[in-house]
Coordinates of C-alpha atoms and ligand atoms in Angstrom, one line a residue:
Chain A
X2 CA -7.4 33.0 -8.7
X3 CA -4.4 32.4 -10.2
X4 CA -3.5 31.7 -14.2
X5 CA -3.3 27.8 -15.4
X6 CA -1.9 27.2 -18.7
X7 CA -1.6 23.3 -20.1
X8 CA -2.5 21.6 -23.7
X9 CA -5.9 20.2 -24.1
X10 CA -6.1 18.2 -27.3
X11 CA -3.1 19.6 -29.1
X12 CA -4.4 23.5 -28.2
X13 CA -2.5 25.6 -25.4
X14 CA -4.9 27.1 -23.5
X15 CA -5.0 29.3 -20.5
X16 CA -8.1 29.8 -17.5
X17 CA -8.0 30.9 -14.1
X18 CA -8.6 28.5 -11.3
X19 CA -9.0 28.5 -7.6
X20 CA -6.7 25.7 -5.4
X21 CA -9.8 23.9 -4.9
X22 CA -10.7 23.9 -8.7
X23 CA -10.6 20.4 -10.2
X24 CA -9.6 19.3 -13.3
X25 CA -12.5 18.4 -14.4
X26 CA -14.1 21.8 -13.5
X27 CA -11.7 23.8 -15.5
X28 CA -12.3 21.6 -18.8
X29 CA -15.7 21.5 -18.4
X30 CA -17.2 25.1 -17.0
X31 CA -13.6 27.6 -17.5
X32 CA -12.9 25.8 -21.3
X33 CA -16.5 24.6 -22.0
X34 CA -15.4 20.9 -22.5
X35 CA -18.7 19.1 -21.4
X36 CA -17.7 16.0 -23.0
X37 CA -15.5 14.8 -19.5
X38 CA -18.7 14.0 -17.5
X39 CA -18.7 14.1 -13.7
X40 CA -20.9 10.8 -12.3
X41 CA -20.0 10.5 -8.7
X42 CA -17.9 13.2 -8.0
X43 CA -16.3 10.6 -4.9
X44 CA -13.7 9.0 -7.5
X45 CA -15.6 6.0 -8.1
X46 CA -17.5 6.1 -11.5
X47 CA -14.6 6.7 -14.3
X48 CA -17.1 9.0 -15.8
X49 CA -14.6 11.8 -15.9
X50 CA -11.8 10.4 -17.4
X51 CA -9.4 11.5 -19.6
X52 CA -5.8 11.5 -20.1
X53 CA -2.6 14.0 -18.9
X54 CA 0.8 13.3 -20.4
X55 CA -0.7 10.0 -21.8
X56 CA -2.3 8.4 -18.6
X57 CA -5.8 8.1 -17.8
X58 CA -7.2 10.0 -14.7
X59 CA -10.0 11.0 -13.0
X60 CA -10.1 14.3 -13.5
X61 CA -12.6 14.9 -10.6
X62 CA -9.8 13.7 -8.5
X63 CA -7.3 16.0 -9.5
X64 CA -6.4 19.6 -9.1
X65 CA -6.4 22.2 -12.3
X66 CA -3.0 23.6 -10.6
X67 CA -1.3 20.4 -10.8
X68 CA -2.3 20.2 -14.3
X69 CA -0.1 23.1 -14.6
X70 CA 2.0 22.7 -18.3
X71 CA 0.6 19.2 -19.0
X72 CA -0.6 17.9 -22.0
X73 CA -4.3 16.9 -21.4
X74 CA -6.6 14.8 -23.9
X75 CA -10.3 14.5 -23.5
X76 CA -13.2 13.0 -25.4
X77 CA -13.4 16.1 -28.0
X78 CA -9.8 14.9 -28.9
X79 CA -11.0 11.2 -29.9
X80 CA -12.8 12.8 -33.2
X81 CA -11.3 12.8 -36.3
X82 CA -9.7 15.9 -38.0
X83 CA -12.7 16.3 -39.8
X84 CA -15.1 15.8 -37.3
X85 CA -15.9 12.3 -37.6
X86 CA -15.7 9.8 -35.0
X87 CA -12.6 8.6 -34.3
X88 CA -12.6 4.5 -34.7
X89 CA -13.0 3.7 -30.8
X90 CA -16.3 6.1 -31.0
X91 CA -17.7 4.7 -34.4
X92 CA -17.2 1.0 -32.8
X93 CA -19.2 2.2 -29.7
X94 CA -22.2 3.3 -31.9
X95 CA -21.7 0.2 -34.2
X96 CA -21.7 -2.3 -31.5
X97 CA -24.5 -0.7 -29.2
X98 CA -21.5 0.4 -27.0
X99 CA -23.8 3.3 -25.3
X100 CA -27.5 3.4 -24.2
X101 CA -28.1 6.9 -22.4
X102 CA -24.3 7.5 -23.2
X103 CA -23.3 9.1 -19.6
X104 CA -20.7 6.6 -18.9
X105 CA -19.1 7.2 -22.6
X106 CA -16.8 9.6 -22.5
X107 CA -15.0 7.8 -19.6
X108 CA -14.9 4.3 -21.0
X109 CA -13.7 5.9 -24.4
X110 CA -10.9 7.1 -23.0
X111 CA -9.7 4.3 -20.5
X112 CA -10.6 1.8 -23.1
X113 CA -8.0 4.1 -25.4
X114 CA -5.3 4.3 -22.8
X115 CA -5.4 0.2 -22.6
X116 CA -5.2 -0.2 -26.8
X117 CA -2.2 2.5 -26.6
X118 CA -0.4 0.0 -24.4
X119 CA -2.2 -3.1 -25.6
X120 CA -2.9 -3.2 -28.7
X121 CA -5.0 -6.6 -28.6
X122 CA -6.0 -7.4 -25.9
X123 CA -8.3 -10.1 -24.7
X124 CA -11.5 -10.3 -23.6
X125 CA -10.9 -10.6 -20.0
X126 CA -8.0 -7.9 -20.1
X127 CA -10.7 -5.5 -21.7
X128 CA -13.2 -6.1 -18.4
X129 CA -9.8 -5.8 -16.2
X130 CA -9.1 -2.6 -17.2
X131 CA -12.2 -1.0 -17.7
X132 CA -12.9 -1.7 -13.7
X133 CA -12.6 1.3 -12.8
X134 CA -15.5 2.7 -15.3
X135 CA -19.6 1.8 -14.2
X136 CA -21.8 2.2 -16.4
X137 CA -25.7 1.9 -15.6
X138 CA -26.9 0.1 -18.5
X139 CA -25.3 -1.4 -21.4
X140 CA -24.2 -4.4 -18.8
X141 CA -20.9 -3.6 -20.4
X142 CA -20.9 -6.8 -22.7
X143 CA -21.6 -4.6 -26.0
X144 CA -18.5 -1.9 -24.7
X145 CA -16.2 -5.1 -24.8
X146 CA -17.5 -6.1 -28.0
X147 CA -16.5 -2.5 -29.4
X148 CA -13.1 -1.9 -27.7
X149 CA -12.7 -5.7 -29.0
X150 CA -13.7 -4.5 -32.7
X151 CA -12.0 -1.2 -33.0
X152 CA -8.6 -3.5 -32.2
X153 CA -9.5 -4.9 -35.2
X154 CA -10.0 -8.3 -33.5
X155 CA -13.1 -10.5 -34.5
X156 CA -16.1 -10.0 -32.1
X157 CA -17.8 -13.0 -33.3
X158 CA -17.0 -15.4 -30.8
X159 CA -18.3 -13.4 -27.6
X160 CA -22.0 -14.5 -27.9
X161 CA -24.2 -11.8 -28.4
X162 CA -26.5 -10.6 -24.8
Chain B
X3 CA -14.4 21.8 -0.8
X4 CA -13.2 24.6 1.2
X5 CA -10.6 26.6 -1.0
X6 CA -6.7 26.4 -0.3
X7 CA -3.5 27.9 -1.1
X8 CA -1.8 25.7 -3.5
X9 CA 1.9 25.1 -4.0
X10 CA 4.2 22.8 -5.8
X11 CA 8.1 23.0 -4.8
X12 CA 10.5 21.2 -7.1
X13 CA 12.8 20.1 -4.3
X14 CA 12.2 17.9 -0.8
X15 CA 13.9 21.1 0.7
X16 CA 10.9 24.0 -0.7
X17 CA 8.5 21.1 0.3
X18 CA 9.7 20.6 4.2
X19 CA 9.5 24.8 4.3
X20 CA 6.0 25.1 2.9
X21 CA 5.1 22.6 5.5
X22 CA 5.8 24.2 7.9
X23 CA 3.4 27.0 7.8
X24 CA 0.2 26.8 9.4
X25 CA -2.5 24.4 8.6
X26 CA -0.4 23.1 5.8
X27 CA -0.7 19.8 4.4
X28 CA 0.9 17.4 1.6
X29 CA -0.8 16.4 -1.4
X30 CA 0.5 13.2 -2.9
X31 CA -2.0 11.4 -5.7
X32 CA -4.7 13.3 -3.9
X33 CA -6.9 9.7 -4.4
X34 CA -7.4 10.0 -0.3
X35 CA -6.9 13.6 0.2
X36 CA -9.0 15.5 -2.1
X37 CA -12.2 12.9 -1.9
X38 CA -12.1 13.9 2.1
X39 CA -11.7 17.1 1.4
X40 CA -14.7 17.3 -1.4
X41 CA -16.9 15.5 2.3
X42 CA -15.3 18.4 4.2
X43 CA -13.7 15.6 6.6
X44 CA -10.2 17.4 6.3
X45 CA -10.0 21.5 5.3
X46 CA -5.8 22.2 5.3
X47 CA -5.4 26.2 4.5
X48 CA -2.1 25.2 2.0
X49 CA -1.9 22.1 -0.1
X50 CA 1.9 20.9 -0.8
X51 CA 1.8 19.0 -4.1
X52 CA 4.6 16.3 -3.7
X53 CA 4.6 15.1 -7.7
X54 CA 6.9 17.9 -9.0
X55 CA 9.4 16.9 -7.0
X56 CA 11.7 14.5 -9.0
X57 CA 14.1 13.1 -5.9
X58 CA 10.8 11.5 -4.7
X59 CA 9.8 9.4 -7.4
X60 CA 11.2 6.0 -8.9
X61 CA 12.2 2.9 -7.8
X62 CA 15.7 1.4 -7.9
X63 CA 17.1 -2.0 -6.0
X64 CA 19.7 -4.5 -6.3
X65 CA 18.4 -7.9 -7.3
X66 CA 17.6 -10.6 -4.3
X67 CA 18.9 -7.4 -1.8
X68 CA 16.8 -4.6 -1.2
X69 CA 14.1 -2.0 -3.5
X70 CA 13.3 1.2 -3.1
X71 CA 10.5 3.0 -4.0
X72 CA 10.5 7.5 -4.0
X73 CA 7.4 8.3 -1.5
X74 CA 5.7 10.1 -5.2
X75 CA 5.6 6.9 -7.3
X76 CA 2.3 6.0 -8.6
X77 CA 1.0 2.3 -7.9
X78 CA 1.3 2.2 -12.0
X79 CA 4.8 2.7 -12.1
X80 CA 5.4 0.2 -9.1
X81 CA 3.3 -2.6 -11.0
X82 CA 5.3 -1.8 -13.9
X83 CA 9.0 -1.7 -12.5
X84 CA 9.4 -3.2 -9.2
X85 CA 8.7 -7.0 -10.6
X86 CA 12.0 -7.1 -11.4
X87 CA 13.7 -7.4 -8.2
X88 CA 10.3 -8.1 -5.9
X89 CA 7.2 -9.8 -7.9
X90 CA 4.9 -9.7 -5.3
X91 CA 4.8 -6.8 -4.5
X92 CA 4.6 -5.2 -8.3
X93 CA 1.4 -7.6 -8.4
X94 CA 0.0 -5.8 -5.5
X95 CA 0.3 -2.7 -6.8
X96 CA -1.2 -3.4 -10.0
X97 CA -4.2 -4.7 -7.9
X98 CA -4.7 -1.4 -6.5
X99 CA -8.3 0.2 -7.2
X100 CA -8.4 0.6 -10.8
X101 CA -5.8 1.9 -13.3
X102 CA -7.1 5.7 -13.1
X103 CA -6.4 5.2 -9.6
X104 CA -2.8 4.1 -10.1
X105 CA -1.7 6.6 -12.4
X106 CA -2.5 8.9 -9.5
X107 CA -2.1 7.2 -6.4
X108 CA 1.4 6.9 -4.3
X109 CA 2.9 4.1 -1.9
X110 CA 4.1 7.3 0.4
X111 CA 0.5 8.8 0.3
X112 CA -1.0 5.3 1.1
X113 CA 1.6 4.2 4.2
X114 CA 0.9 8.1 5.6
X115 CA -2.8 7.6 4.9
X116 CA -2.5 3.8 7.0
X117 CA -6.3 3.3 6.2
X118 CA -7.3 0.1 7.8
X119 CA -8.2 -1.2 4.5
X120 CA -5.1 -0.2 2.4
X121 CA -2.8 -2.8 0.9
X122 CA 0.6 -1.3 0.8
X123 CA 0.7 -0.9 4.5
X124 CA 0.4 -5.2 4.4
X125 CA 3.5 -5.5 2.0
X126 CA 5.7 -2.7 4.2
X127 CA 5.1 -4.3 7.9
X128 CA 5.5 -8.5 5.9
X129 CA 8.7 -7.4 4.8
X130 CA 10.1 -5.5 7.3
X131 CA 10.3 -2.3 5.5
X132 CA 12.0 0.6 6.6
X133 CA 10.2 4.0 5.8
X134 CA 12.3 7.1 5.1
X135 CA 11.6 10.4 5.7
X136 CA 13.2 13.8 5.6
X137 CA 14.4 13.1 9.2
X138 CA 14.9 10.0 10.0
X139 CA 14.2 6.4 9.3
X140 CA 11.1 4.3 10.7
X141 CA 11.0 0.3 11.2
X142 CA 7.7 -0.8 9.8
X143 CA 7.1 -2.7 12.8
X144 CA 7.2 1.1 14.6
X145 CA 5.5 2.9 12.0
X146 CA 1.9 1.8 12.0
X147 CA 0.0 2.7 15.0
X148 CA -3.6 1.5 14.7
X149 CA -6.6 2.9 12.1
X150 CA -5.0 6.1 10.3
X151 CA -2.4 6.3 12.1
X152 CA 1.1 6.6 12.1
X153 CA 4.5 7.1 13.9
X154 CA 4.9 10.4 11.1
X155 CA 5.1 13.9 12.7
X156 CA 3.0 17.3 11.7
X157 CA 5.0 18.2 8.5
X158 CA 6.8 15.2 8.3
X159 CA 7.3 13.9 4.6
X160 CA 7.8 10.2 3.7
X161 CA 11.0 10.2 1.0
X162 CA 10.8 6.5 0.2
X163 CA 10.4 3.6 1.3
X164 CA 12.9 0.1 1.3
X165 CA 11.9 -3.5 1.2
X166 CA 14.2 -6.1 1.7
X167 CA 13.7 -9.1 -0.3
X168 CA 12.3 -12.6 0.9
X169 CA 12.7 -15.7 -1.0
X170 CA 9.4 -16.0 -1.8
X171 CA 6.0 -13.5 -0.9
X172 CA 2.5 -13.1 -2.3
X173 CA -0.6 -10.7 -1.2
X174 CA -3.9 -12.3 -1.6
X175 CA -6.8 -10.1 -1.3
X176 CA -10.6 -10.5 -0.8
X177 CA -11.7 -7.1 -2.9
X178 CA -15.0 -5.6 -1.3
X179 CA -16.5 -5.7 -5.1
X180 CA -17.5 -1.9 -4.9
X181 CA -14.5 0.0 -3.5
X182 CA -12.2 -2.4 -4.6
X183 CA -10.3 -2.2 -1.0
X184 CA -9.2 -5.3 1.1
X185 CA -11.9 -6.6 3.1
X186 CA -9.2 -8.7 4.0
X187 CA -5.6 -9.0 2.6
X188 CA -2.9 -10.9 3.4
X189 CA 0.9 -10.5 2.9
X190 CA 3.2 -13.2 3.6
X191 CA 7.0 -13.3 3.3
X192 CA 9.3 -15.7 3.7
X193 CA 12.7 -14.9 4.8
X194 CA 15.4 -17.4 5.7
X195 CA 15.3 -16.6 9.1
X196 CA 11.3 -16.9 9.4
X197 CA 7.9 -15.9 8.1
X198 CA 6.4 -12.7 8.6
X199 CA 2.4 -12.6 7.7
X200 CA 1.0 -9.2 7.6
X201 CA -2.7 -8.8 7.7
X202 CA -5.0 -5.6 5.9
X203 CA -8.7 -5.0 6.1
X204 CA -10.1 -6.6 9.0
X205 CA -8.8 -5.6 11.8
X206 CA -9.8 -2.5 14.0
X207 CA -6.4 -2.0 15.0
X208 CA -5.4 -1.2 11.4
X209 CA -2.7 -3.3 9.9
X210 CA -0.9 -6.3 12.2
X211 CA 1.3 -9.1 11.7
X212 CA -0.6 -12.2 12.7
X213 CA 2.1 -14.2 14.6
X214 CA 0.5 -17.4 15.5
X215 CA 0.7 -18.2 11.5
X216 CA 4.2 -16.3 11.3
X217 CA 5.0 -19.4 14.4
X218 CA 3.2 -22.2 12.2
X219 CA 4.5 -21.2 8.8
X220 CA 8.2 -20.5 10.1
X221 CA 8.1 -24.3 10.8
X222 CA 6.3 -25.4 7.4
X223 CA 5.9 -22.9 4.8
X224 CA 2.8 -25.0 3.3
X225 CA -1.1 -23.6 3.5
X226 CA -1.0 -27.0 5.6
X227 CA 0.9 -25.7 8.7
X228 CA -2.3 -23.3 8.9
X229 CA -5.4 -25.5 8.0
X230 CA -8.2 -24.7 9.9
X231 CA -6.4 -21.7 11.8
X232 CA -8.1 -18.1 11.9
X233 CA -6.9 -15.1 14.2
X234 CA -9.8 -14.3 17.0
X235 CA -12.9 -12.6 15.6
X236 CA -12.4 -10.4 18.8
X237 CA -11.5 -6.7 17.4
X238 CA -12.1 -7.5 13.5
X239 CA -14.2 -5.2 11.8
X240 CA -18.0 -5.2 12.0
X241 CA -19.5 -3.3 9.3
X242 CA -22.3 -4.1 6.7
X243 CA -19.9 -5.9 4.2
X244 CA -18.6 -8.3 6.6
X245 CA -19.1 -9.8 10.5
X246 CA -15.8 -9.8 12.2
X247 CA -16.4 -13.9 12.3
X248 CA -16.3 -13.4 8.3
X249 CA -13.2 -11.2 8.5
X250 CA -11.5 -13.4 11.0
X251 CA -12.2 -16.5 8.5
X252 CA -11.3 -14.8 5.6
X253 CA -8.2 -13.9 6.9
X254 CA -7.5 -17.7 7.5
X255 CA -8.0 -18.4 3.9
X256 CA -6.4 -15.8 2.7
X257 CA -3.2 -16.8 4.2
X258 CA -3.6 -20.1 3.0
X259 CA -3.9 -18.7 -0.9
X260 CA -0.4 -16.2 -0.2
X261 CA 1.2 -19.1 0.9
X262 CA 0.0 -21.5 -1.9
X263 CA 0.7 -18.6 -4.3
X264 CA 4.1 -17.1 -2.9
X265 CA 7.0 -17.2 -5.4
Ligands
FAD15 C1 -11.7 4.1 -6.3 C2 -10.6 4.0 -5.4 C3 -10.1 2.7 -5.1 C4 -9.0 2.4 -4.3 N1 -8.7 1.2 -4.1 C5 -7.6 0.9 -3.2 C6 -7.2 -0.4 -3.0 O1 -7.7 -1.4 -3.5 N2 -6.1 -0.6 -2.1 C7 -5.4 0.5 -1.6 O2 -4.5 0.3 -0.9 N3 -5.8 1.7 -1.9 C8 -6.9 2.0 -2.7 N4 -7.2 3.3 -2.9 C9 -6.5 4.4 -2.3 C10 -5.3 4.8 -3.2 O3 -4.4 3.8 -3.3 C11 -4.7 6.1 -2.7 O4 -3.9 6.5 -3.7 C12 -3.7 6.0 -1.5 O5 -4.3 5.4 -0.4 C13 -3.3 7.4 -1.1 O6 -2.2 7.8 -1.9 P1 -2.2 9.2 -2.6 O7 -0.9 9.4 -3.2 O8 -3.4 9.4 -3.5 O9 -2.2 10.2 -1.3 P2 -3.0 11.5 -1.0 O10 -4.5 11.3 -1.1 O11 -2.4 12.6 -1.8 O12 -2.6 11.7 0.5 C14 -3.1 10.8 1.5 C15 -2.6 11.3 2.9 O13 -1.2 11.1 3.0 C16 -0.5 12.3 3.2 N5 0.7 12.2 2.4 C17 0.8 11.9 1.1 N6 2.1 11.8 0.7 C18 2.8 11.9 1.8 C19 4.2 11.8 2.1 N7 5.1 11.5 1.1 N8 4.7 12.0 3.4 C20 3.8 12.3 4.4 N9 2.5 12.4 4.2 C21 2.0 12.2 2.9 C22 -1.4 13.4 2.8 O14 -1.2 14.6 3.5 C23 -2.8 12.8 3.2 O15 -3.0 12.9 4.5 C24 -8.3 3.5 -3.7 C25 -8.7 4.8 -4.0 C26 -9.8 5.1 -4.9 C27 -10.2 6.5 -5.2
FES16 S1 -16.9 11.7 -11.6 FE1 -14.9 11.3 -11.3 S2 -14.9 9.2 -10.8 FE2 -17.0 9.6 -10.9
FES17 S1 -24.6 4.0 -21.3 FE1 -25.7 4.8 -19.6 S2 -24.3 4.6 -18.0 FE2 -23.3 3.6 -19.6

């Protein structure tokens, strides 16, 4: 075992990890982070992402250890100070953006590494990005809606489903 | 996954050391790596993280000469920088998997890896790329050796990788709609002294530069030089997503869209 230290949500933290210990492993079972879920485990699903140094990852596809010193944000860090939910969340819940909610915590925070980058983006460069992130049963029309509304951009012209 | 020793050098130098103990192996994006190693498929007793190491990562070229991409640069940062001096191949990087995927992934993990299915390995042998590594340098036309394998030695690290420019390229892929991988993929590149056309996905052979089009094209770079033309269905992949007939077609009209599309 050997000592990993990096910055989950603005915190330093510190765990011990094995080489084989993922990323997602460490947040969720050595720092208690359940919100990064773990779908597929095979890199496929998008369930487990979350961002280091500002880019989204899979964290089931990366190693703890070469998280070593990096700044690492995950769904807990989407809330507001306070607790609320930060404006991405509250537009998934307003715009039926979730059903059973396993998918969420991955599309959260690919759909917030696309706004930091593009602000406004359109419709189709929503479903573009969010490729990477299945989701089992929303039929990802009302998760476009919300990453559409919490741009601040009038959802009114996608039909509703 | 079978635990590992784990080590991340900061220079090319501590890297090429570490590799050389036994059973050691380099870890690039780990996007191929560690989802083998999760099936058990591949169990190295020291993995050699290559992202620390800053001389491996960037890309830098002169314009309408020659880019050059560090072995460690994500597909992201390709997409996002290369365009400049070599469009078409910036747009098949940012057609990679999806964007997790290319803020991890690397064009020196993906030419070592040479999975039949892989795009960069299309764009490197098209263009004639040359492939550095800590020894020596590697015509892309020697490098690629059939299905996951290449003309890389045990401990051997890919430094970068340099294309030159043609006047005009484009890749055109057929994504299997699940994986996201080339069923078939096509990279074609037109030079003034002739066409190379690179083909990904469908062959069992692993990547190959389909000559009878390189011949027709070379002659008339239009999709009409090739109408109606497919490579023999002989040795294409057979698997559930696709009949080697299918491949072999697709690989027709996938030509035919890189050539429409080239710029
Ligand atoms: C969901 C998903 C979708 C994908 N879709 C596509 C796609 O559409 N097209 C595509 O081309 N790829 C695709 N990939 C593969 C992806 O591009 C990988 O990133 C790439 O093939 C391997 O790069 P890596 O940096 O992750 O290498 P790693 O997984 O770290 O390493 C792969 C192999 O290369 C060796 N290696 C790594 N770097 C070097 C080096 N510098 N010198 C020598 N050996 C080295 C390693 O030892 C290992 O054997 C996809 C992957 C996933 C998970
Ligand atoms: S759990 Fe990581 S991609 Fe599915
Ligand atoms: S809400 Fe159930 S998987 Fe997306």
């Amino acid at each position: 075992m050997t000592k990993v230290t990096m910055t989950v949500n603005g915190r330093s933290v510190s765990g011990e990890a094995e080489g084989r210990t993922l990323l997602s492993a460490f947040l969720r079972e050595t720092l208690g982070l359940t919100g990064t879920h773990v779908g597929c485990d095979t890199s496929q699903c998008g369930a487990c992402v979350v961002h280091v140094d500002g880019k989204s990852v899979k964290s089931c596809t990366m190693l703890a250890m070469d998280a070593e010193g990096a700044s690492v944000t995950t769904i807990e860090g989407m809330a507001n100070p306070d607790g609320s939910l930060g404006t991405l969340q509250q537009a998934f819940q307003d715009h039926h953006g979730l059903q059973c909610g396993f998918c969420t915590p991955g599309m959260v925070m690919s759909a917030a590494a696309l706004l930091a980058v593009n602000p406004k983006p359109t419709e189709a460069e929503i479903r573009h990005h969010l490729e990477g992130n299945i989701c089992r049963c929303t039929g990802y029309h009302n998760i476009v809606r919300a990453v559409l509304a919490a741009s601040g951009q009038d959802v009114s012209a996608l039909a509703a489903e | 996954m079978y635990n590992f020793d784990f080590i991340k050098p900061e220079t090319l130098a501590g890297a090429v050391e570490a590799l050389a103990g036994e059973d050691a192996q380099a870890l690039s994006g780990g996007q191929t790596l560690l989802p083998s190693m999760k099936q058990r498929l591949n169990a190295p007793a020291t993995l050699v993280s290559l992202t620390g190491i800053a001389e491996l990562k960037g890309v830098s070229g002169r314009a309408g000469a020659s880019v050059t991409i560090g072995a460690a640069t994500p597909h992201a940062v390709v997409a996002a920088e290369a365009g400049a001096f070599y469009p078409a191949l910036a747009d098949l990087a940012g057609g990679i998997g999806d964007p997790a995927v290319r803020n991890r992934g690397t064009i020196g993990g993906s030419l070592a890896n040479n999975d039949p299915s892989a795009c960069y390995p299309s764009a490197a042998l098209a263009s004639g790329a040359t492939i550095k590594t800590n020894i020596r340098e590697i015509a892309a036309d020697d490098f690629f050796q059939g299905m996951f394998t290449t003309a890389l030695e045990p401990g051997e690290i890919i430094t970068g990788v340099s294309f030159p420019i043609p006047e005009k390229a484009a890749y055109a892929k057929f994504q299997q709609p699940a994986s996201r991988f080339a069923l078939a993929g096509v990279f074609v590149a037109k030079f003034a002294g002739g066409v190379r056309v690179a083909v990904t996905g469908a062959s069992e052979g692993g990547v190959f530069r389909w000559t009878e089009a390189e011949a027709a094209l070379s002659a008339n770079f239009s999709p009409d030089a090739i109408a109606g033309m497919a490579p023999p269905a002989e040795g294409m992949i057979g698997d559930l997503h696709g009949t080697p007939e299918y491949r072999a077609h697709l690989v027709g009209v996938m030509t035919r869209r890189a050539v429409a599309a080239a710029h």
